[in-house]
PDB file of C-alpha atoms and ligand atoms in Angstrom:
ATOM      1  CA  MET A  20     122.100  72.724  99.336  1.00 93.00           C
ATOM      2  CA  LYS A  21     122.069  75.282  96.509  1.00 98.00           C
ATOM      3  CA  THR A  22     124.947  77.614  95.693  1.00 98.00           C
ATOM      4  CA  VAL A  23     124.485  81.198  94.563  1.00 99.00           C
ATOM      5  CA  LEU A  24     127.217  83.453  93.191  1.00 99.00           C
ATOM      6  CA  ILE A  25     126.468  87.142  93.661  1.00 99.00           C
ATOM      7  CA  THR A  26     128.761  89.607  91.906  1.00 99.00           C
ATOM      8  CA  GLY A  27     129.536  92.947  93.523  1.00 98.00           C
ATOM      9  CA  ALA A  28     128.250  91.642  96.851  1.00 98.00           C
ATOM     10  CA  SER A  29     130.413  93.679  99.226  1.00 98.00           C
ATOM     11  CA  ARG A  30     127.813  96.457  99.483  1.00 98.00           C
ATOM     12  CA  GLY A  31     124.424  97.731  98.357  1.00 98.00           C
ATOM     13  CA  ILE A  32     121.981  95.421  96.585  1.00 98.00           C
ATOM     14  CA  GLY A  33     124.560  92.621  96.297  1.00 99.00           C
ATOM     15  CA  ARG A  34     125.239  92.704 100.031  1.00 98.00           C
ATOM     16  CA  ALA A  35     121.512  92.633 100.864  1.00 98.00           C
ATOM     17  CA  ALA A  36     121.075  89.727  98.443  1.00 99.00           C
ATOM     18  CA  ALA A  37     123.982  87.812 100.029  1.00 99.00           C
ATOM     19  CA  LYS A  38     122.327  88.106 103.442  1.00 98.00           C
ATOM     20  CA  ARG A  39     118.867  87.181 102.119  1.00 98.00           C
ATOM     21  CA  PHE A  40     120.031  84.123 100.153  1.00 99.00           C
ATOM     22  CA  ALA A  41     122.090  82.952 103.151  1.00 98.00           C
ATOM     23  CA  LYS A  42     119.002  83.254 105.369  1.00 98.00           C
ATOM     24  CA  GLN A  43     117.166  81.093 102.818  1.00 98.00           C
ATOM     25  CA  GLY A  44     119.813  78.376 103.242  1.00 98.00           C
ATOM     26  CA  TYR A  45     121.970  78.937 100.148  1.00 98.00           C
ATOM     27  CA  ASN A  46     125.739  78.582 100.081  1.00 98.00           C
ATOM     28  CA  VAL A  47     126.690  82.141  99.173  1.00 98.00           C
ATOM     29  CA  ALA A  48     129.710  82.972  97.024  1.00 99.00           C
ATOM     30  CA  ILE A  49     130.403  86.651  97.585  1.00 99.00           C
ATOM     31  CA  ASN A  50     132.262  88.268  94.702  1.00 99.00           C
ATOM     32  CA  TYR A  51     134.119  91.510  95.250  1.00 98.00           C
ATOM     33  CA  CYS A  52     136.551  93.500  93.158  1.00 98.00           C
ATOM     34  CA  LYS A  53     138.481  95.817  95.493  1.00 97.00           C
ATOM     35  CA  SER A  54     136.679  95.959  98.852  1.00 98.00           C
ATOM     36  CA  LYS A  55     138.082  92.854 100.542  1.00 98.00           C
ATOM     37  CA  GLY A  56     137.377  94.181 104.057  1.00 98.00           C
ATOM     38  CA  ALA A  57     133.708  94.844 103.281  1.00 98.00           C
ATOM     39  CA  ALA A  58     133.355  91.412 101.632  1.00 98.00           C
ATOM     40  CA  GLU A  59     134.935  89.745 104.684  1.00 98.00           C
ATOM     41  CA  SER A  60     132.587  91.612 106.988  1.00 98.00           C
ATOM     42  CA  ILE A  61     129.428  90.425 105.198  1.00 98.00           C
ATOM     43  CA  CYS A  62     130.867  86.905 105.029  1.00 98.00           C
ATOM     44  CA  ASP A  63     131.558  86.944 108.796  1.00 98.00           C
ATOM     45  CA  GLU A  64     128.078  88.279 109.509  1.00 98.00           C
ATOM     46  CA  ILE A  65     126.487  85.454 107.495  1.00 98.00           C
ATOM     47  CA  ARG A  66     128.626  82.825 109.227  1.00 98.00           C
ATOM     48  CA  GLN A  67     127.886  84.248 112.684  1.00 98.00           C
ATOM     49  CA  ASN A  68     124.190  83.855 111.896  1.00 98.00           C
ATOM     50  CA  GLY A  69     124.701  80.181 111.018  1.00 98.00           C
ATOM     51  CA  GLY A  70     124.893  80.639 107.242  1.00 98.00           C
ATOM     52  CA  ARG A  71     127.484  79.497 104.713  1.00 98.00           C
ATOM     53  CA  ALA A  72     129.493  82.003 102.704  1.00 98.00           C
ATOM     54  CA  SER A  73     132.937  82.581 101.209  1.00 98.00           C
ATOM     55  CA  ILE A  74     134.503  85.488  99.376  1.00 98.00           C
ATOM     56  CA  PHE A  75     135.949  85.423  95.866  1.00 98.00           C
ATOM     57  CA  CYS A  76     137.898  88.254  94.280  1.00 98.00           C
ATOM     58  CA  ALA A  77     137.510  89.117  90.592  1.00 98.00           C
ATOM     59  CA  ASP A  78     136.969  92.125  88.400  1.00 98.00           C
ATOM     60  CA  VAL A  79     133.977  90.873  86.406  1.00 98.00           C
ATOM     61  CA  ALA A  80     135.253  92.779  83.371  1.00 98.00           C
ATOM     62  CA  ASP A  81     138.357  90.558  83.307  1.00 98.00           C
ATOM     63  CA  ASN A  82     137.319  87.323  81.608  1.00 98.00           C
ATOM     64  CA  SER A  83     140.294  85.237  82.734  1.00 98.00           C
ATOM     65  CA  ARG A  84     139.853  86.316  86.368  1.00 98.00           C
ATOM     66  CA  VAL A  85     136.162  85.421  86.100  1.00 98.00           C
ATOM     67  CA  GLN A  86     137.039  81.936  84.804  1.00 98.00           C
ATOM     68  CA  GLU A  87     139.422  81.439  87.735  1.00 98.00           C
ATOM     69  CA  MET A  88     136.798  82.687  90.177  1.00 98.00           C
ATOM     70  CA  ILE A  89     134.116  80.309  88.878  1.00 98.00           C
ATOM     71  CA  GLU A  90     136.538  77.379  89.160  1.00 98.00           C
ATOM     72  CA  ALA A  91     137.373  78.424  92.731  1.00 98.00           C
ATOM     73  CA  VAL A  92     133.672  78.699  93.675  1.00 98.00           C
ATOM     74  CA  GLU A  93     132.887  75.288  92.137  1.00 98.00           C
ATOM     75  CA  CYS A  94     135.860  73.732  93.898  1.00 98.00           C
ATOM     76  CA  GLU A  95     134.841  75.086  97.320  1.00 98.00           C
ATOM     77  CA  MET A  96     131.034  75.174  97.114  1.00 98.00           C
ATOM     78  CA  GLY A  97     130.032  72.845  94.262  1.00 97.00           C
ATOM     79  CA  THR A  98     128.395  73.814  91.000  1.00 97.00           C
ATOM     80  CA  ILE A  99     126.650  77.164  90.850  1.00 98.00           C
ATOM     81  CA  ASP A 100     122.848  76.868  90.812  1.00 98.00           C
ATOM     82  CA  VAL A 101     122.099  80.583  90.726  1.00 99.00           C
ATOM     83  CA  LEU A 102     124.142  83.434  89.235  1.00 99.00           C
ATOM     84  CA  ILE A 103     123.178  86.941  90.284  1.00 99.00           C
ATOM     85  CA  ASN A 104     124.889  89.331  87.866  1.00 99.00           C
ATOM     86  CA  ASN A 105     124.697  92.395  90.097  1.00 98.00           C
ATOM     87  CA  ALA A 106     128.059  94.195  89.803  1.00 98.00           C
ATOM     88  CA  GLY A 107     127.673  97.521  88.088  1.00 98.00           C
ATOM     89  CA  ILE A 108     128.992 101.047  87.940  1.00 98.00           C
ATOM     90  CA  ALA A 109     127.228 104.339  87.331  1.00 97.00           C
ATOM     91  CA  PRO A 110     129.363 107.047  85.765  1.00 94.00           C
ATOM     92  CA  LYS A 111     128.794 110.650  86.789  1.00 91.00           C
ATOM     93  CA  GLN A 112     125.788 112.178  85.081  1.00 94.00           C
ATOM     94  CA  GLY A 113     126.675 114.237  82.027  1.00 97.00           C
ATOM     95  CA  LEU A 114     125.991 114.949  78.395  1.00 98.00           C
ATOM     96  CA  PHE A 115     126.759 112.075  76.041  1.00 98.00           C
ATOM     97  CA  THR A 116     129.158 114.285  74.068  1.00 98.00           C
ATOM     98  CA  ASP A 117     131.204 114.980  77.205  1.00 97.00           C
ATOM     99  CA  PHE A 118     132.136 111.317  77.626  1.00 98.00           C
ATOM    100  CA  SER A 119     135.190 109.792  75.959  1.00 98.00           C
ATOM    101  CA  GLU A 120     135.577 106.496  74.170  1.00 98.00           C
ATOM    102  CA  ASN A 121     137.327 105.196  77.306  1.00 98.00           C
ATOM    103  CA  ASP A 122     134.302 106.132  79.435  1.00 98.00           C
ATOM    104  CA  VAL A 123     132.050 104.165  77.077  1.00 98.00           C
ATOM    105  CA  GLU A 124     134.374 101.165  77.183  1.00 98.00           C
ATOM    106  CA  SER A 125     134.617 101.170  80.950  1.00 98.00           C
ATOM    107  CA  VAL A 126     130.841 101.347  81.526  1.00 98.00           C
ATOM    108  CA  PHE A 127     130.164  98.577  79.031  1.00 98.00           C
ATOM    109  CA  ALA A 128     133.099  96.482  80.324  1.00 98.00           C
ATOM    110  CA  THR A 129     131.542  96.132  83.768  1.00 98.00           C
ATOM    111  CA  ASN A 130     127.835  96.590  83.169  1.00 98.00           C
ATOM    112  CA  ILE A 131     127.338  94.204  80.255  1.00 98.00           C
ATOM    113  CA  PHE A 132     130.567  92.420  79.279  1.00 98.00           C
ATOM    114  CA  GLY A 133     131.089  91.530  82.960  1.00 99.00           C
ATOM    115  CA  MET A 134     127.661  89.878  83.050  1.00 99.00           C
ATOM    116  CA  MET A 135     128.448  88.013  79.829  1.00 99.00           C
ATOM    117  CA  ASN A 136     131.787  86.830  81.262  1.00 98.00           C
ATOM    118  CA  CYS A 137     130.118  85.406  84.371  1.00 99.00           C
ATOM    119  CA  ALA A 138     127.246  83.820  82.447  1.00 99.00           C
ATOM    120  CA  ARG A 139     129.645  82.259  79.898  1.00 98.00           C
ATOM    121  CA  ALA A 140     131.608  80.663  82.715  1.00 98.00           C
ATOM    122  CA  VAL A 141     128.638  79.128  84.574  1.00 98.00           C
ATOM    123  CA  ILE A 142     126.491  78.004  81.640  1.00 98.00           C
ATOM    124  CA  PRO A 143     128.349  74.770  80.648  1.00 98.00           C
ATOM    125  CA  LYS A 144     127.794  73.147  84.065  1.00 98.00           C
ATOM    126  CA  MET A 145     124.183  74.405  84.200  1.00 98.00           C
ATOM    127  CA  VAL A 146     123.570  72.855  80.770  1.00 98.00           C
ATOM    128  CA  SER A 147     125.062  69.538  81.945  1.00 98.00           C
ATOM    129  CA  LYS A 148     122.756  69.584  84.980  1.00 98.00           C
ATOM    130  CA  LYS A 149     119.813  70.799  82.883  1.00 98.00           C
ATOM    131  CA  SER A 150     118.998  73.395  85.541  1.00 98.00           C
ATOM    132  CA  GLY A 151     120.097  76.814  86.655  1.00 98.00           C
ATOM    133  CA  LYS A 152     118.984  80.391  87.134  1.00 99.00           C
ATOM    134  CA  ILE A 153     120.702  83.493  85.833  1.00 99.00           C
ATOM    135  CA  ILE A 154     119.416  86.837  87.079  1.00 99.00           C
ATOM    136  CA  ASN A 155     120.841  90.060  85.683  1.00 99.00           C
ATOM    137  CA  VAL A 156     120.459  93.408  87.422  1.00 99.00           C
ATOM    138  CA  SER A 157     119.477  95.992  84.836  1.00 99.00           C
ATOM    139  CA  SER A 158     117.825  99.335  85.631  1.00 98.00           C
ATOM    140  CA  ILE A 159     114.657 101.221  84.758  1.00 98.00           C
ATOM    141  CA  TRP A 160     116.950 103.507  82.732  1.00 98.00           C
ATOM    142  CA  GLY A 161     117.651 100.522  80.486  1.00 98.00           C
ATOM    143  CA  ILE A 162     113.920 100.380  79.740  1.00 98.00           C
ATOM    144  CA  CYS A 163     112.955 104.029  79.400  1.00 98.00           C
ATOM    145  CA  GLY A 164     116.321 105.793  78.870  1.00 98.00           C
ATOM    146  CA  GLY A 165     117.663 108.588  81.039  1.00 96.00           C
ATOM    147  CA  SER A 166     118.838 112.034  79.963  1.00 97.00           C
ATOM    148  CA  CYS A 167     122.467 112.600  81.034  1.00 97.00           C
ATOM    149  CA  GLU A 168     122.639 108.841  81.719  1.00 97.00           C
ATOM    150  CA  VAL A 169     123.164 107.705  78.125  1.00 98.00           C
ATOM    151  CA  LEU A 170     126.102 105.339  78.737  1.00 98.00           C
ATOM    152  CA  TYR A 171     124.524 103.745  81.793  1.00 98.00           C
ATOM    153  CA  SER A 172     121.095 103.473  80.129  1.00 98.00           C
ATOM    154  CA  SER A 173     122.589 101.953  76.960  1.00 98.00           C
ATOM    155  CA  ALA A 174     124.545  99.329  78.879  1.00 98.00           C
ATOM    156  CA  LYS A 175     121.515  98.478  81.032  1.00 98.00           C
ATOM    157  CA  ALA A 176     119.368  98.200  77.874  1.00 98.00           C
ATOM    158  CA  ALA A 177     121.965  95.776  76.519  1.00 98.00           C
ATOM    159  CA  VAL A 178     121.518  93.738  79.708  1.00 99.00           C
ATOM    160  CA  ILE A 179     117.828  93.403  78.837  1.00 99.00           C
ATOM    161  CA  GLY A 180     118.559  92.269  75.265  1.00 99.00           C
ATOM    162  CA  PHE A 181     121.127  89.822  76.618  1.00 99.00           C
ATOM    163  CA  THR A 182     118.605  88.495  79.159  1.00 99.00           C
ATOM    164  CA  LYS A 183     115.792  87.970  76.673  1.00 98.00           C
ATOM    165  CA  SER A 184     117.965  86.306  74.021  1.00 99.00           C
ATOM    166  CA  LEU A 185     119.875  84.102  76.439  1.00 99.00           C
ATOM    167  CA  ALA A 186     116.570  83.034  78.029  1.00 99.00           C
ATOM    168  CA  LYS A 187     115.373  81.697  74.667  1.00 98.00           C
ATOM    169  CA  GLU A 188     118.699  79.990  73.964  1.00 98.00           C
ATOM    170  CA  LEU A 189     118.906  78.277  77.362  1.00 99.00           C
ATOM    171  CA  ALA A 190     115.239  77.415  77.965  1.00 98.00           C
ATOM    172  CA  PRO A 191     115.535  73.990  76.267  1.00 98.00           C
ATOM    173  CA  SER A 192     118.335  73.235  78.756  1.00 98.00           C
ATOM    174  CA  GLY A 193     116.082  73.927  81.731  1.00 98.00           C
ATOM    175  CA  ILE A 194     117.812  77.202  82.611  1.00 99.00           C
ATOM    176  CA  THR A 195     115.864  80.398  83.249  1.00 99.00           C
ATOM    177  CA  VAL A 196     117.288  83.867  82.630  1.00 99.00           C
ATOM    178  CA  ASN A 197     115.566  86.962  83.966  1.00 99.00           C
ATOM    179  CA  ALA A 198     116.377  90.550  84.816  1.00 99.00           C
ATOM    180  CA  VAL A 199     115.467  92.880  87.625  1.00 98.00           C
ATOM    181  CA  ALA A 200     115.207  96.580  86.832  1.00 99.00           C
ATOM    182  CA  PRO A 201     115.450  98.616  90.019  1.00 98.00           C
ATOM    183  CA  GLY A 202     114.343 102.229  90.150  1.00 98.00           C
ATOM    184  CA  PHE A 203     115.767 104.596  92.755  1.00 97.00           C
ATOM    185  CA  ILE A 204     117.351 102.464  95.479  1.00 98.00           C
ATOM    186  CA  ASP A 205     119.050 103.673  98.647  1.00 97.00           C
ATOM    187  CA  THR A 206     122.652 102.510  98.145  1.00 97.00           C
ATOM    188  CA  ASP A 207     126.102 104.101  97.834  1.00 96.00           C
ATOM    189  CA  MET A 208     125.462 104.398  94.096  1.00 96.00           C
ATOM    190  CA  ASN A 209     123.168 107.323  94.932  1.00 94.00           C
ATOM    191  CA  SER A 210     125.224 108.743  97.799  1.00 93.00           C
ATOM    192  CA  HIS A 211     126.325 111.706  95.659  1.00 91.00           C
ATOM    193  CA  LEU A 212     122.742 113.031  95.693  1.00 92.00           C
ATOM    194  CA  SER A 213     121.798 115.653  98.260  1.00 94.00           C
ATOM    195  CA  GLU A 214     118.855 115.080 100.610  1.00 94.00           C
ATOM    196  CA  GLU A 215     117.050 117.807  98.669  1.00 95.00           C
ATOM    197  CA  ASP A 216     117.608 115.986  95.340  1.00 93.00           C
ATOM    198  CA  LYS A 217     116.388 112.724  96.874  1.00 94.00           C
ATOM    199  CA  LYS A 218     113.256 114.437  98.182  1.00 95.00           C
ATOM    200  CA  LEU A 219     112.511 115.933  94.763  1.00 95.00           C
ATOM    201  CA  PHE A 220     113.009 112.562  93.080  1.00 93.00           C
ATOM    202  CA  CYS A 221     110.665 110.872  95.541  1.00 97.00           C
ATOM    203  CA  GLU A 222     107.897 113.260  94.523  1.00 97.00           C
ATOM    204  CA  ASP A 223     107.876 111.550  91.100  1.00 96.00           C
ATOM    205  CA  ILE A 224     107.644 108.059  92.581  1.00 98.00           C
ATOM    206  CA  PRO A 225     104.044 106.883  93.046  1.00 98.00           C
ATOM    207  CA  LEU A 226     104.986 105.082  96.283  1.00 98.00           C
ATOM    208  CA  GLN A 227     106.594 108.377  97.376  1.00 97.00           C
ATOM    209  CA  ARG A 228     109.831 106.931  98.686  1.00 97.00           C
ATOM    210  CA  ILE A 229     113.208 105.552  97.716  1.00 97.00           C
ATOM    211  CA  GLY A 230     113.445 101.740  97.567  1.00 98.00           C
ATOM    212  CA  THR A 231     115.699  99.619  99.733  1.00 98.00           C
ATOM    213  CA  ALA A 232     118.380  97.126  98.747  1.00 98.00           C
ATOM    214  CA  GLU A 233     116.443  94.542 100.767  1.00 98.00           C
ATOM    215  CA  GLU A 234     113.369  95.031  98.549  1.00 98.00           C
ATOM    216  CA  VAL A 235     115.453  94.304  95.448  1.00 98.00           C
ATOM    217  CA  ALA A 236     117.010  91.305  97.210  1.00 99.00           C
ATOM    218  CA  GLU A 237     113.523  89.848  97.833  1.00 98.00           C
ATOM    219  CA  THR A 238     112.794  90.069  94.094  1.00 98.00           C
ATOM    220  CA  LEU A 239     116.085  88.363  93.235  1.00 99.00           C
ATOM    221  CA  LEU A 240     115.259  85.584  95.703  1.00 98.00           C
ATOM    222  CA  PHE A 241     111.807  85.152  94.161  1.00 98.00           C
ATOM    223  CA  LEU A 242     113.221  84.829  90.636  1.00 99.00           C
ATOM    224  CA  ALA A 243     115.746  82.279  91.901  1.00 99.00           C
ATOM    225  CA  SER A 244     113.045  80.234  93.646  1.00 98.00           C
ATOM    226  CA  ASP A 245     110.856  77.389  92.420  1.00 98.00           C
ATOM    227  CA  SER A 246     107.925  79.830  92.618  1.00 98.00           C
ATOM    228  CA  ALA A 247     109.374  81.432  89.474  1.00 98.00           C
ATOM    229  CA  SER A 248     109.945  78.132  87.640  1.00 98.00           C
ATOM    230  CA  TYR A 249     107.824  79.125  84.599  1.00 98.00           C
ATOM    231  CA  ILE A 250     109.194  82.652  84.310  1.00 98.00           C
ATOM    232  CA  THR A 251     112.013  83.298  81.850  1.00 99.00           C
ATOM    233  CA  GLY A 252     113.139  86.174  79.644  1.00 99.00           C
ATOM    234  CA  GLN A 253     111.321  88.704  81.825  1.00 99.00           C
ATOM    235  CA  VAL A 254     112.307  92.045  83.287  1.00 98.00           C
ATOM    236  CA  LEU A 255     110.798  92.732  86.692  1.00 98.00           C
ATOM    237  CA  THR A 256     110.848  96.384  87.696  1.00 98.00           C
ATOM    238  CA  VAL A 257     111.252  97.237  91.373  1.00 98.00           C
ATOM    239  CA  ASP A 258     110.646 100.959  91.254  1.00 98.00           C
ATOM    240  CA  GLY A 259     107.702 101.972  93.417  1.00 98.00           C
ATOM    241  CA  GLY A 260     105.608 102.465  90.283  1.00 98.00           C
ATOM    242  CA  LEU A 261     107.970 105.023  88.700  1.00 98.00           C
ATOM    243  CA  ILE A 262     107.781 103.796  85.072  1.00 97.00           C
TER     244      ILE A 262
HETATM  245  P1  LIG B  15     126.837  99.888  94.674  1.00 76.48           P
HETATM  246  O1  LIG B  15     127.726 100.853  94.002  1.00 76.48           O
HETATM  247  O2  LIG B  15     126.547 100.025  96.121  1.00 76.48           O
HETATM  248  O3  LIG B  15     127.298  98.383  94.414  1.00 76.48           O
HETATM  249  C1  LIG B  15     127.867  97.961  93.212  1.00 76.48           C
HETATM  250  C2  LIG B  15     128.829  96.844  93.542  1.00 76.48           C
HETATM  251  O4  LIG B  15     129.418  96.368  92.327  1.00 76.48           O
HETATM  252  C3  LIG B  15     129.972  97.311  94.448  1.00 76.48           C
HETATM  253  O5  LIG B  15     130.179  96.354  95.463  1.00 76.48           O
HETATM  254  C4  LIG B  15     131.156  97.358  93.507  1.00 76.48           C
HETATM  255  O6  LIG B  15     132.392  97.130  94.155  1.00 76.48           O
HETATM  256  C5  LIG B  15     130.814  96.227  92.561  1.00 76.48           C
HETATM  257  N1  LIG B  15     131.539  96.314  91.308  1.00 76.48           N
HETATM  258  C6  LIG B  15     131.646  97.395  90.487  1.00 76.48           C
HETATM  259  N2  LIG B  15     132.443  97.107  89.445  1.00 76.48           N
HETATM  260  C7  LIG B  15     132.847  95.816  89.615  1.00 76.48           C
HETATM  261  C8  LIG B  15     133.662  94.950  88.873  1.00 76.48           C
HETATM  262  N3  LIG B  15     134.245  95.346  87.726  1.00 76.48           N
HETATM  263  N4  LIG B  15     133.860  93.687  89.319  1.00 76.48           N
HETATM  264  C9  LIG B  15     133.266  93.265  90.464  1.00 76.48           C
HETATM  265  N5  LIG B  15     132.495  94.049  91.223  1.00 76.48           N
HETATM  266  C10 LIG B  15     132.287  95.313  90.799  1.00 76.48           C
HETATM  267  O7  LIG B  15     125.464  99.986  93.855  1.00 76.48           O
HETATM  268  P2  LIG B  15     124.092  99.171  93.964  1.00 76.48           P
HETATM  269  O8  LIG B  15     123.035 100.187  93.969  1.00 76.48           O
HETATM  270  O9  LIG B  15     124.131  98.131  95.007  1.00 76.48           O
HETATM  271  O10 LIG B  15     124.096  98.509  92.506  1.00 76.48           O
HETATM  272  C11 LIG B  15     123.946  97.124  92.276  1.00 76.48           C
HETATM  273  C12 LIG B  15     123.391  96.933  90.886  1.00 76.48           C
HETATM  274  O11 LIG B  15     122.086  97.539  90.824  1.00 76.48           O
HETATM  275  C13 LIG B  15     124.203  97.613  89.789  1.00 76.48           C
HETATM  276  O12 LIG B  15     124.235  96.794  88.643  1.00 76.48           O
HETATM  277  C14 LIG B  15     123.423  98.887  89.515  1.00 76.48           C
HETATM  278  O13 LIG B  15     123.647  99.375  88.217  1.00 76.48           O
HETATM  279  C15 LIG B  15     122.007  98.394  89.707  1.00 76.48           C
HETATM  280  N6  LIG B  15     121.034  99.441  89.964  1.00 76.48           N
HETATM  281  C16 LIG B  15     121.110 100.233  91.071  1.00 76.48           C
HETATM  282  C17 LIG B  15     120.159 101.228  91.276  1.00 76.48           C
HETATM  283  C18 LIG B  15     120.170 102.152  92.455  1.00 76.48           C
HETATM  284  O14 LIG B  15     119.373 103.112  92.486  1.00 76.48           O
HETATM  285  N7  LIG B  15     121.015 101.934  93.466  1.00 76.48           N
HETATM  286  C19 LIG B  15     119.129 101.393  90.338  1.00 76.48           C
HETATM  287  C20 LIG B  15     119.079 100.581  89.225  1.00 76.48           C
HETATM  288  C21 LIG B  15     120.038  99.591  89.052  1.00 76.48           C
END
């Protein structure tokens, strides 16, 4: 029985991934930061469907809380086979010069340092076992850059650099590290957009529609599977052909 830890799994892509991995037979460790009720509800849903899941609270940006969380997951569910670094925040769109130093720190704290904290905590046991999968959720903006999304794009680009370098460092230990770069996905992260804005955006997407959290979850499951055993250091875009 394999164990997956999914950060930011109380909603959106993380929630869809928790359900998909549970359906595949994984023990699912659901990380949440503030939304305990939502995390409990996805956990209950998985259990009612015969799956195995538990919830674990931690702000991924807080390294000591992450260490405690990993110990708690290992204690309850055994060593972590798959880490899905999904938790992320998207600041309001705006000109780079309108953001403060604190804004920069907060975006980087969650979107890249949080991923590093979680990876740092799971790697020693993965190295001992000579196996493991780390999958980081980046964004197409981390590949091509987005106007008025400079902080988010920069942090997501850092996720790609982190993924590629860590993949090379950990490959001799039998651990793969990959990234998924979603495009425009229908989650709360985009709930501030009007229906009109969404429609306009879809006109630029070759597949002519917004993606679903479930479609990203399928990609995460693939990268975690044995079917992806020879894939490492890659960034898989899930964007309907946008970039
Ligand atoms: P979402 O806002 O619905 O979910 C993000 C989750 O991360 C939430 O559950 C939130 O509570 C959690 N989170 C935020 N900060 C945290 C912290 N410090 N510690 C622990 N958990 C924290 O958004 P989503 O669309 O599901 O996003 C998931 C990932 O996908 C993010 O990394 C996001 O940047 C990325 N992404 C999303 C889109 C999109 O269009 N929705 C596109 C590209 C990339």
